[in-house]
Every structure is written in C-alpha cells, then in structure tokens.
XYZ file of C-alpha atoms in Angstrom:
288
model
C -63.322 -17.475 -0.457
C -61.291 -14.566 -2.142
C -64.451 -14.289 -4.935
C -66.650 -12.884 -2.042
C -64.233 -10.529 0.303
C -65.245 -7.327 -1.971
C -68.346 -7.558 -1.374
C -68.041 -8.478 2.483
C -65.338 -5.275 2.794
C -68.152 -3.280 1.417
C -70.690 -4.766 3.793
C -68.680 -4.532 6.447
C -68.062 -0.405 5.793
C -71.937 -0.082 5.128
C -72.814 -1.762 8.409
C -70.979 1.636 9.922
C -71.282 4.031 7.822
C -74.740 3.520 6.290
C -75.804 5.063 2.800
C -78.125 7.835 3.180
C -81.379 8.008 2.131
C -83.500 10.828 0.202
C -86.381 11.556 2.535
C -89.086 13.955 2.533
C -88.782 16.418 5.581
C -90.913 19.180 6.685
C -91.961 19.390 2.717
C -88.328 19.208 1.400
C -86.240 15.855 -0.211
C -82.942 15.340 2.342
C -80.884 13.100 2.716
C -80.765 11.299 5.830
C -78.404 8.688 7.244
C -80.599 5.659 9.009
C -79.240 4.324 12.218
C -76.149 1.835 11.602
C -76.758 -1.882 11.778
C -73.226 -2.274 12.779
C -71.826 -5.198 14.495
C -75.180 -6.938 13.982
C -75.294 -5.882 10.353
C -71.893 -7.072 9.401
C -72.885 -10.657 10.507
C -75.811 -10.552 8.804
C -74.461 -9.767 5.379
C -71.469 -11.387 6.236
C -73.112 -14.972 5.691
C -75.381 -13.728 3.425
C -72.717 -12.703 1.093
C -70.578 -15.889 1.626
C -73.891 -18.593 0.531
C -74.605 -16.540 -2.262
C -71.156 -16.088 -3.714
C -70.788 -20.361 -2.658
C -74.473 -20.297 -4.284
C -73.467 -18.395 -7.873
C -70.387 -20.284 -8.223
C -72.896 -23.484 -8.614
C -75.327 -22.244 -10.755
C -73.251 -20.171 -12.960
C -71.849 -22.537 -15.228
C -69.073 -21.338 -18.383
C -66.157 -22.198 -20.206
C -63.225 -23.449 -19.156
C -61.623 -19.778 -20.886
C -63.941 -18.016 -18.662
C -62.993 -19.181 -15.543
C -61.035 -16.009 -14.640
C -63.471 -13.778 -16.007
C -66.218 -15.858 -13.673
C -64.279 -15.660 -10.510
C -62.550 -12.458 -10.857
C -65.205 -9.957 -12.062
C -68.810 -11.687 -12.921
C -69.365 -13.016 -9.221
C -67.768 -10.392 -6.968
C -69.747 -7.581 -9.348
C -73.047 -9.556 -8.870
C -72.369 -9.950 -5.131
C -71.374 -6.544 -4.682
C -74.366 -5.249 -6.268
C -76.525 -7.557 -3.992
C -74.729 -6.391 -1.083
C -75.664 -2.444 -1.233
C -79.363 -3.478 -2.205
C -79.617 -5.916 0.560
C -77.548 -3.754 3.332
C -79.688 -0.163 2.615
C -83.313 -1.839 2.063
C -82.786 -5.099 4.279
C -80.437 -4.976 6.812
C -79.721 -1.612 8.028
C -83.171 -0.846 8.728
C -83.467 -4.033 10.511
C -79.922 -4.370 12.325
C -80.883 -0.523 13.393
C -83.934 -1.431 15.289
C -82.200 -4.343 16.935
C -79.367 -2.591 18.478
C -81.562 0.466 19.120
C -84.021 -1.746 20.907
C -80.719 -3.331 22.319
C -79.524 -0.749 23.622
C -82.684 0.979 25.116
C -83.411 -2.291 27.458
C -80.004 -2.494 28.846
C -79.581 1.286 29.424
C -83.152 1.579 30.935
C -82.527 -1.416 33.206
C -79.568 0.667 34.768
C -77.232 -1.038 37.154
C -79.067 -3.987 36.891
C -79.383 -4.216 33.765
C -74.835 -4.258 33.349
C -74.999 -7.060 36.325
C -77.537 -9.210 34.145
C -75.236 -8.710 31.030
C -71.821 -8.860 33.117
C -73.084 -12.142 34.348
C -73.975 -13.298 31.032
C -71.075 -12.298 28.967
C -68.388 -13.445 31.818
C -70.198 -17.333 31.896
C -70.075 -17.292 28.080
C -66.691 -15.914 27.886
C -64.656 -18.562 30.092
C -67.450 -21.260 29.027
C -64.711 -23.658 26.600
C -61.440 -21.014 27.152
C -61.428 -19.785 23.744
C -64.104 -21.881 21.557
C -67.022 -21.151 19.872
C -69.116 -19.793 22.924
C -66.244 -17.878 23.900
C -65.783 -16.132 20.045
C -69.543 -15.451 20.039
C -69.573 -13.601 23.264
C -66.636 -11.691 22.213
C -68.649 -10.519 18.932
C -71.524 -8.969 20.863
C -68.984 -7.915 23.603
C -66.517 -5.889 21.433
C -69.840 -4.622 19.135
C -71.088 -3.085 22.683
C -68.070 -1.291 23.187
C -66.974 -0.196 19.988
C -70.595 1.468 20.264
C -69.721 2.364 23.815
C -72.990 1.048 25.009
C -71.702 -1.121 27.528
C -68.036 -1.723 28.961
C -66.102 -5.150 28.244
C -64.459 -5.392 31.402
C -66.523 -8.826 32.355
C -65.180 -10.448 29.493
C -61.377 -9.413 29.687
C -61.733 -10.499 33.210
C -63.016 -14.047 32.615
C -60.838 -14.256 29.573
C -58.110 -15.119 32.278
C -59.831 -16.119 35.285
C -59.671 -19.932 34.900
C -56.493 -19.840 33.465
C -54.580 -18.360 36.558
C -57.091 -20.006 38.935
C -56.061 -23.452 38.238
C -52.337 -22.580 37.708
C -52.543 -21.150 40.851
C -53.837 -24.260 42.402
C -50.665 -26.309 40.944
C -48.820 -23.455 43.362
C -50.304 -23.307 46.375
C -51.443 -27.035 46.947
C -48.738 -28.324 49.564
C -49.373 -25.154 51.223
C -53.049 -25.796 51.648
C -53.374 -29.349 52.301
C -49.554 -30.520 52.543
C -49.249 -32.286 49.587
C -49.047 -32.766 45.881
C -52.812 -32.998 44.285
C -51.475 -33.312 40.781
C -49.343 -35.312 38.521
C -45.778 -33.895 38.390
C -46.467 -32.746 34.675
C -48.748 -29.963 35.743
C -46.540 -28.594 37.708
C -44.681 -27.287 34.850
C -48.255 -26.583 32.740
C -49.771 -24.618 35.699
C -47.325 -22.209 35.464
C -47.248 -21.587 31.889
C -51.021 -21.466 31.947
C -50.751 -18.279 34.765
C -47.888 -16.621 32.275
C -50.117 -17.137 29.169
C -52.785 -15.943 31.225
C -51.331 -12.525 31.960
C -50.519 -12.874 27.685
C -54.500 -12.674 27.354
C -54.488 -16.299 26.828
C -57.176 -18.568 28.080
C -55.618 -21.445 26.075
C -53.333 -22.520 29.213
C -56.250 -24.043 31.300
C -57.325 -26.585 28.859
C -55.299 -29.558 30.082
C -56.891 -29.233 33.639
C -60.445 -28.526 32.002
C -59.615 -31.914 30.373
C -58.867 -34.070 33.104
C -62.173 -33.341 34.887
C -64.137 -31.303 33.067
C -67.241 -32.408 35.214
C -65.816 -29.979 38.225
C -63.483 -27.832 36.656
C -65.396 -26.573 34.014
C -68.649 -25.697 36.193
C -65.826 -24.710 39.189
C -64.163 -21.547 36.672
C -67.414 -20.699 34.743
C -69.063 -19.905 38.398
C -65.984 -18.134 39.934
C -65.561 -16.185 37.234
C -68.679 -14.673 37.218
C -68.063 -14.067 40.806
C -65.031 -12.310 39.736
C -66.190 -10.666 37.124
C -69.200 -9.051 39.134
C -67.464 -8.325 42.335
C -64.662 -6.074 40.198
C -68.221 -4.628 37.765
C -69.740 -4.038 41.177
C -66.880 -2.034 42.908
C -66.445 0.071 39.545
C -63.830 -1.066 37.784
C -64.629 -0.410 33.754
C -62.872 -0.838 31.018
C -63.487 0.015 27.382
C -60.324 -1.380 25.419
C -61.236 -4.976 24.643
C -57.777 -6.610 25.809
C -57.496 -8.627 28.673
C -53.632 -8.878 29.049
C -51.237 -7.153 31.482
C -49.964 -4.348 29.108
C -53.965 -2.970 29.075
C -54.538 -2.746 32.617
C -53.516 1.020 32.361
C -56.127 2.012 30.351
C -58.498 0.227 32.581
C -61.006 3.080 34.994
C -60.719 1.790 38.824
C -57.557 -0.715 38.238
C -57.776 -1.919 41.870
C -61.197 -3.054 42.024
C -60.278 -4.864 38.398
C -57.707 -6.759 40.310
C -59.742 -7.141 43.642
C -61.851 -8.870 41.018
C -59.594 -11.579 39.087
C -58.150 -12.028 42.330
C -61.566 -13.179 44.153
C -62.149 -15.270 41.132
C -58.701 -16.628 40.549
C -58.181 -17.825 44.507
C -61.621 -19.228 44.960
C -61.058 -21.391 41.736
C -57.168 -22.594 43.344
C -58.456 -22.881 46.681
C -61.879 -25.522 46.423
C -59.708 -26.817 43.469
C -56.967 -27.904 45.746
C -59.775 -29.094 48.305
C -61.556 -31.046 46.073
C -58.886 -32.914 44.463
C -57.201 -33.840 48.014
C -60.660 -35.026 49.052
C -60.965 -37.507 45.754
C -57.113 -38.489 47.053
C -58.322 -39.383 50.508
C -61.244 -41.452 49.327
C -58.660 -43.085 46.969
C -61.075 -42.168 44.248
C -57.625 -39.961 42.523
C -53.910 -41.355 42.314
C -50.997 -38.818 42.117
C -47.900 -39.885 40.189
C-alpha cells in the first residue's frame, strides 16, 4: 500500500545507483561503489519491503489518535531505514554477483548462448499472451537490456506472433482450403486481434487460445520461437523494449525482424487453417 512506496522508491534508486562503501585500498580508506543489484535487486527488496510494512502494520498496535502518525511517518521511517541496511549489506552484494555471474555465462556462451536465451524468453513471452509467465519474462527481458547485456528483440517479436498468426488464419482460410474453418464471429475478432497486434497487443489472440487451447496454445508458443530465432539468427536486434509498429525504426536489421514475425505468423495461419479443416472433415468441428 501507500505506507510502503517510500521505502520501495528508495529501493528501487539503490538497486541502480548503489551507496558506496569506505574500503581500504592500496593502504588508503575510499570509497567505492559495489556492482548494482539492479533489476534483480529491486525485486528483491521490492517484496521484502511490502511483507514487512504488511508485517509492522500487525504488530504495531496504538491509538485510535495515532493512526495517522502510525501510517504516515512511524512505518514508512522504520521501513525506510530497513531498506538502506538491507539493500547495501544484503542485497546489493548479492543481486551483484547474480547478474555478474549472469551475465558472464551468457556472454561467454557467445552466439549460442543468445539462441538458448532467445528461445527461452520468446516460449515464455507468448506462453498465456500477456499473463503471469509473460510479465515475468518481460522483467528479466527489459532488466537485460536496460543493462544492455542482451537484446529484447525475441520477446517484442513473440509479443505479437500469435496474435497476427491466428488473425491471419481467419483471412486466408477459403483461400487455403476453400472454405470457412471458423464461426462467423471470428471473422470480425481475427482482424482486430492482427490490428491490436501491430498496437503491441497480445491480448487479441485469447478467444482462439480459448476455443482449443490444446493446439493453439502449443501451435503459437512453437512458431514463435521459430520466428523469433530465424529473425535473432539473420541479425535483426533490437534494444527498445516495444514491440509495436511505431518502434520498428529503431530496430538494427528491420528486414530480417520482419522475415522473422512473418515465418512465425504464416506457419501459425497456415497448419491452423489445416488443422481445423481436417477436424471439419472428420466431423469432429461444426462451423456456424
């Protein structure tokens, strides 16, 4: 709540811009500025800050006349003062090690190493189109870049992937097979799924995930990796975590970014469309 957001803005600056320490070098007191546990760090404290400020207001029991003195000063000064302890003797030192120790495997593992995580973060990313394992890829995603450590582009790519996959399979349908493989009303929600899609919106290829999530879902999370690596692969790279049409021009190597979402995108319409007319022939799927 509101009695802990002082001490998670402070947190949240320290996890940057860590307080120096006094340290003895070559015989003489300096100070020197550890390594920051950003992205990592601000997590960390993030919670921890949140259970103990849920944690005081429990235990600390007053008046009803000092309530506002309670919530307002007592708490957030207590947590604020637990949050610099905790972030220069506890978590910098330890969110430091993990992202340098982070960041020395996937550099030393070179190209393979950005395959392995470009695989990783695109599955994750178009996983439940905007849920939980979706937000928790983006975390470590955008805390790569911001550190420039590793690009984003496998994640902006699979952010929209499914979403203009399966509206393109609403368009091209007749054309493949020569007839309808949907109910008239996705007609309509394909179309708004590709146009949220170019938005940076993932959101518009829920109601086909829904229908039959035991294809589609597997179908999108495996195509967009393929997507995602092919475009990776070629050299396309890009830094700015945004995955809608207005960012493309900041991205490095545009056309192997779209050679990419395009590979992804038409293999998801195209055994989409194949798989739905089969179910139709078999009688095992009824269009209305």
């Amino acid at each position: 709540g509101k009695t802990a957001l002082i001490a998670g803005f402070i947190g949240g600056y320290v996890a940057n811009n860590p307080i120096s320490k006094m340290e003895l070098v070559d015989g003489t007191w300096q100070a020197v500025s550890p390594v920051p546990s950003g992205f990592l760090g601000g997590i960390i404290i993030a919670f921890a800050v949140g259970y103990l400020v849920k944690w005081l207001n429990e235990k600390i029991q007053v008046s009803h006349n000092w309530l506002a003195f309670k919530s307002t000063f007592l708490i957030p000064l207590l947590a604020a003062l637990f949050t610099l302890i905790a972030m220069i003797y506890i978590v910098t030192p330890i969110g430091g090690a993990l992202n340098n120790g982070i960041k020395s495997i996937l550099q030393s593992a070179g190209k393979t190493g950005e395959m392995v995580y470009a695989v990783i973060l695109s599955a994750t990313t178009a996983f439940d189109l905007g849920g939980p394992v979706n937000k928790a890829a983006g975390f470590v995603a955008t805390a790569f870049t911001i550190e420039r450590t590793l690009p984003i582009t496998a994640r902006v790519i699979s952010i929209v992937t499914p979403s203009i996959g399966l509206g393109l399979s609403t368009i091209i349908d007749q054309k493949l097979v020569g007839r309808r493989v949907y109910d008239k009303q996705f007609y309509q929600a394909g179309k708004t799924s590709i146009f949220l899609a170019f938005m940076g919106i993932s959101e518009g290829a829920i109601p086909f995930a829904l229908e039959r999530p035991g294809f589609v879902i597997p179908l999108y999370v495996i195509c967009s990796v393929i997507g995602s690596v092919t475009a990776v692969s070629l050299g396309a790279v890009q830094w700015f975590p945004e995955s809608a049409v207005w960012a493309w021009p900041l991205i490095d190597g545009i056309i192997p970014y779209i050679i990419g979402l395009a590979v992804g995108s038409i293999l998801i319409a195209v055994i989409n469309v194949f798989y739905r007319n089969r179910l139709i022939e078999k009688g095992k799927l009824q269009v209305f």
